[in-house]
Amino acid sequence: MRPLIVFLFVAALGLVGCGGCGGEPFRRLAWGFRTVNYTAELTESVDKAFAAYGSAEMTRCKAAHPAAPPASTGDATATPIASPEYVKCIMPAVKLLRAWSGEEKGKPTGAGILPAIQSAQRAARLSLDAAFDFLHARGGKCKAEDTECSAKLEAWKAAIRPGLCALWEIVDRGVQLGAFTATTSSAYKTVKEMAGALCPAK
Amino acid sequence: MAIPGFAIAGELLAKVLPTVVEMILDAISGAEKSAEELRNKPITISIAFGGGEGDAVKVLRAIEESLPH
């Protein structure tokens, strides 16, 4: 019996040590696809959470600081003007939503996190698709010392990094403001893990 | 005894090896299947891959409309 056990153990070691006998590179790619999908899922839920937060804040601030007719005319039918207190109340939500959407007063700012993550996700998916095709064409053979293969397998991380790190920052800000609370979701946890691995520490 | 032991091991090996090899190959091709399924899974999330502008920007526009111009 012992020779059989030894043989099986050595065979298992050989497979693990093979570092690319079909299984391991595809597993890495599968993890890549899952992570990008989770990032997309988190993006979607953050957008909805921020929209709900903005609506709730607008309702709260309007109730707390009702607008008044323009003092100069004294005309009760004139369009009410938002009070400075209302503006101060709603500004944190406005800043968060502007940072997220990349729009201010109807114009793109060029600095939105949502456009950045959209672009990063598209690029990461293209990288993953290309890596899958590459690996598939080589019958799954991708040894650890093969630099071209490693580069293909890792390219998606470089593609998604800018968007993912920006997403993580605003999710963090959203959590602090109470705008985002789904911190136990798989998407949140996966992105948190990826951000820890890929993004510079603050 | 070494020689009888090896003979028994050889017999056992001949019986279990095909199953073990099949299990290993399944595990390997399973990884490729997983990656392929994930790759081919249609993406239903609308805004993440540029499929729309999302709800948050619409709320922002409504709030900005309520601010003094």
Coordinates of C-alpha atoms in Angstrom, one line a residue:
Chain A
M1 CA 0.0 0.0 0.0
R2 CA 2.8 2.4 0.9
P3 CA 4.3 2.5 -2.7
L4 CA 0.8 3.4 -4.0
I5 CA 0.4 6.2 -1.5
V6 CA 3.9 7.5 -2.3
F7 CA 3.2 7.3 -6.0
L8 CA -0.1 9.2 -5.7
F9 CA 1.5 11.8 -3.4
V10 CA 4.4 12.4 -5.9
A11 CA 1.9 12.6 -8.8
A12 CA -0.1 15.2 -6.9
L13 CA 3.1 17.2 -6.2
G14 CA 4.0 17.0 -9.8
L15 CA 0.7 18.4 -10.9
V16 CA 0.9 21.2 -8.4
G17 CA 4.5 21.9 -9.3
C18 CA 3.6 21.8 -13.0
G19 CA 2.2 25.3 -12.5
G20 CA 0.1 25.3 -15.6
C21 CA -0.8 21.9 -16.7
G22 CA -4.2 23.3 -17.9
G23 CA -5.9 23.8 -14.5
E24 CA -4.0 26.5 -12.7
P25 CA -3.9 29.2 -15.5
F26 CA -7.6 28.8 -16.2
R27 CA -8.4 29.0 -12.5
R28 CA -6.5 32.3 -12.4
L29 CA -8.5 33.5 -15.4
A30 CA -11.8 32.4 -13.8
W31 CA -10.8 34.4 -10.7
G32 CA -10.1 37.4 -12.9
F33 CA -13.5 37.1 -14.6
R34 CA -15.3 36.8 -11.3
T35 CA -13.5 39.8 -9.8
V36 CA -14.3 42.0 -12.8
N37 CA -17.9 40.8 -12.6
Y38 CA -18.0 41.6 -8.9
T39 CA -16.5 45.0 -9.6
A40 CA -19.4 45.6 -12.1
E41 CA -21.9 44.4 -9.5
L42 CA -20.5 46.8 -6.9
T43 CA -20.6 49.7 -9.4
E44 CA -24.2 49.0 -10.1
S45 CA -25.2 48.8 -6.4
V46 CA -23.1 51.9 -5.5
D47 CA -24.9 53.9 -8.2
K48 CA -28.3 52.9 -6.9
A49 CA -27.2 53.5 -3.3
F50 CA -25.9 57.0 -4.1
A51 CA -29.1 57.8 -6.0
A52 CA -31.2 56.8 -3.0
Y53 CA -28.9 58.8 -0.7
G54 CA -29.1 61.9 -2.9
S55 CA -32.9 61.6 -3.0
A56 CA -33.2 61.1 0.7
E57 CA -30.9 64.0 1.5
M58 CA -32.8 66.3 -0.9
T59 CA -36.1 65.4 0.9
R60 CA -34.5 65.8 4.3
C61 CA -32.8 69.2 3.6
K62 CA -35.9 70.6 1.9
A63 CA -38.0 69.7 4.9
A64 CA -35.4 71.1 7.3
H65 CA -34.8 74.3 5.4
P66 CA -37.8 75.2 3.3
A67 CA -37.3 77.6 0.4
A68 CA -38.8 81.0 0.6
P69 CA -40.1 83.5 -2.0
P70 CA -37.5 86.1 -3.1
A71 CA -37.4 88.7 -0.4
S72 CA -37.0 91.5 -2.9
T73 CA -40.4 91.1 -4.6
G74 CA -42.4 89.8 -1.6
D75 CA -44.4 87.9 -4.2
A76 CA -45.6 84.7 -2.7
T77 CA -46.2 83.2 -6.2
A78 CA -42.6 83.7 -7.3
T79 CA -40.4 80.6 -7.5
P80 CA -39.0 80.0 -4.1
I81 CA -35.2 80.3 -3.7
A82 CA -33.3 77.7 -1.8
S83 CA -31.9 79.0 1.4
P84 CA -28.2 79.1 2.2
E85 CA -29.0 76.5 5.0
Y86 CA -30.5 74.2 2.4
V87 CA -27.5 74.6 0.1
K88 CA -25.1 73.8 3.1
C89 CA -27.2 70.8 4.0
I90 CA -27.3 69.3 0.6
M91 CA -23.7 70.0 -0.5
P92 CA -22.1 66.8 0.8
A93 CA -24.5 64.8 -1.3
V94 CA -23.9 67.0 -4.3
K95 CA -20.1 66.7 -4.0
L96 CA -20.4 62.9 -3.7
L97 CA -22.7 62.6 -6.7
R98 CA -20.5 64.9 -8.8
A99 CA -17.4 62.9 -7.9
W100 CA -19.2 59.7 -8.8
S101 CA -20.9 60.7 -12.0
G102 CA -18.3 63.1 -13.4
E103 CA -20.9 65.7 -14.2
E104 CA -21.4 69.2 -12.8
K105 CA -24.3 71.4 -13.9
G106 CA -24.9 69.2 -16.9
K107 CA -21.3 69.2 -18.1
P108 CA -18.8 66.5 -17.9
T109 CA -15.9 67.2 -15.5
G110 CA -13.6 64.6 -16.9
A111 CA -12.9 63.4 -13.4
G112 CA -15.9 61.1 -12.7
I113 CA -15.3 57.8 -11.0
L114 CA -18.2 56.0 -12.8
P115 CA -16.8 56.8 -16.3
A116 CA -13.3 55.7 -15.1
I117 CA -14.6 52.4 -13.8
Q118 CA -16.6 51.8 -16.9
S119 CA -13.6 52.3 -19.0
A120 CA -11.4 50.1 -16.8
Q121 CA -13.9 47.3 -16.8
R122 CA -14.2 47.3 -20.5
A123 CA -10.4 47.1 -20.8
A124 CA -10.1 44.4 -18.2
R125 CA -12.7 42.3 -19.9
L126 CA -10.9 42.6 -23.2
S127 CA -7.7 41.5 -21.5
L128 CA -9.3 38.5 -20.0
D129 CA -11.0 37.5 -23.2
A130 CA -7.6 37.8 -25.0
A131 CA -5.9 35.8 -22.3
F132 CA -8.5 33.1 -22.5
D133 CA -8.1 32.8 -26.3
F134 CA -4.3 32.7 -25.9
L135 CA -4.4 30.0 -23.2
H136 CA -7.0 28.0 -25.1
A137 CA -4.9 28.1 -28.3
R138 CA -2.0 26.7 -26.3
G139 CA -4.1 23.9 -24.8
G140 CA -3.9 25.5 -21.4
K141 CA -0.1 25.1 -21.2
C142 CA 1.3 28.1 -19.5
K143 CA 4.4 27.5 -17.4
A144 CA 5.3 29.8 -14.5
E145 CA 8.6 30.8 -16.1
D146 CA 6.9 31.8 -19.4
T147 CA 6.9 35.6 -19.3
E148 CA 4.6 36.1 -22.3
C149 CA 2.0 33.8 -20.7
S150 CA 2.3 35.4 -17.3
A151 CA 1.9 38.8 -18.8
K152 CA -1.3 37.8 -20.6
L153 CA -2.7 36.3 -17.4
E154 CA -1.9 39.4 -15.4
A155 CA -2.8 42.1 -17.9
W156 CA -6.4 42.4 -16.7
K157 CA -5.2 43.6 -13.3
A158 CA -3.3 46.5 -14.8
A159 CA -6.4 47.4 -16.9
I160 CA -8.8 47.5 -14.0
R161 CA -6.5 49.0 -11.4
P162 CA -7.2 52.8 -12.0
G163 CA -11.0 52.3 -12.0
L164 CA -11.0 49.9 -9.2
C165 CA -8.8 52.1 -6.9
A166 CA -11.0 55.1 -7.6
L167 CA -14.2 53.0 -7.0
W168 CA -12.8 51.8 -3.7
E169 CA -12.1 55.4 -2.5
I170 CA -15.6 56.6 -3.2
V171 CA -17.2 53.5 -1.8
D172 CA -15.2 54.2 1.4
R173 CA -16.4 57.8 1.3
G174 CA -19.9 56.6 0.7
V175 CA -19.8 54.3 3.7
Q176 CA -18.5 57.2 5.9
L177 CA -21.4 59.3 4.8
G178 CA -23.9 56.5 5.3
A179 CA -24.7 56.5 1.5
F180 CA -23.5 52.9 1.1
T181 CA -24.2 50.2 3.6
A182 CA -24.0 46.9 1.8
T183 CA -20.6 46.1 3.3
T184 CA -21.2 42.4 3.8
S185 CA -21.9 41.7 0.1
S186 CA -19.6 39.4 -1.8
A187 CA -19.0 42.2 -4.4
Y188 CA -17.9 44.6 -1.6
K189 CA -15.6 42.0 0.0
T190 CA -14.0 41.0 -3.3
V191 CA -13.4 44.5 -4.4
K192 CA -12.0 45.4 -1.0
E193 CA -9.6 42.4 -1.3
M194 CA -8.5 43.4 -4.8
A195 CA -8.1 47.1 -3.7
G196 CA -5.9 45.9 -0.9
A197 CA -3.7 44.0 -3.3
L198 CA -3.6 46.4 -6.2
C199 CA -4.1 49.9 -4.9
P200 CA -1.5 52.0 -3.1
A201 CA -1.9 52.1 0.7
K202 CA -3.0 55.5 2.1
Chain B
M1 CA 8.1 -8.3 2.2
A2 CA 9.2 -5.8 -0.5
I3 CA 8.5 -7.9 -3.6
P4 CA 5.0 -9.1 -2.7
G5 CA 4.2 -5.6 -1.5
F6 CA 5.1 -4.1 -4.8
A7 CA 3.1 -6.8 -6.6
I8 CA 0.1 -5.9 -4.6
A9 CA 0.7 -2.2 -5.0
G10 CA 1.0 -2.8 -8.7
E11 CA -2.3 -4.6 -8.9
L12 CA -4.0 -1.8 -6.9
L13 CA -2.4 0.8 -9.0
A14 CA -3.7 -0.8 -12.2
K15 CA -7.2 -0.7 -10.8
V16 CA -7.3 2.8 -9.3
L17 CA -5.0 4.7 -11.7
P18 CA -7.5 5.1 -14.6
T19 CA -10.0 6.6 -12.1
V20 CA -7.4 8.9 -10.5
V21 CA -6.2 10.1 -13.9
E22 CA -9.8 10.7 -14.9
M23 CA -10.4 12.6 -11.7
I24 CA -7.3 14.7 -12.3
L25 CA -8.2 15.4 -15.9
D26 CA -11.7 16.4 -14.8
A27 CA -10.3 18.8 -12.3
I28 CA -8.1 20.3 -15.0
S29 CA -10.7 20.6 -17.6
G30 CA -13.2 21.8 -15.0
A31 CA -11.1 24.9 -14.5
E32 CA -11.2 25.6 -18.2
K33 CA -14.9 25.1 -18.2
S34 CA -15.3 27.5 -15.3
A35 CA -13.3 30.2 -17.1
E36 CA -15.1 29.6 -20.3
E37 CA -18.6 29.8 -18.7
L38 CA -17.6 33.0 -16.9
R39 CA -16.3 34.4 -20.2
N40 CA -19.5 33.5 -22.1
K41 CA -21.9 34.6 -19.4
P42 CA -23.9 37.5 -20.7
I43 CA -23.4 40.6 -18.7
T44 CA -26.7 41.9 -17.4
I45 CA -25.4 44.7 -15.3
S46 CA -26.4 47.8 -17.3
I47 CA -24.1 50.7 -16.3
A48 CA -20.9 49.0 -15.4
F49 CA -19.9 48.3 -19.0
G50 CA -21.1 51.6 -20.3
G51 CA -24.6 50.4 -20.9
G52 CA -26.3 53.5 -19.4
E53 CA -25.7 56.6 -17.3
G54 CA -27.2 55.2 -14.0
D55 CA -29.6 56.7 -11.6
A56 CA -27.3 58.8 -9.5
V57 CA -26.6 61.3 -12.2
K58 CA -30.3 61.9 -12.6
V59 CA -30.7 62.6 -8.9
L60 CA -27.8 64.9 -9.1
R61 CA -29.4 66.9 -11.9
A62 CA -32.6 67.1 -9.9
I63 CA -30.7 68.4 -6.8
E64 CA -28.7 70.9 -8.9
E65 CA -32.0 72.2 -10.3
S66 CA -33.1 73.0 -6.8
L67 CA -30.0 75.0 -6.0
P68 CA -29.8 78.8 -6.6
H69 CA -28.5 79.5 -10.1

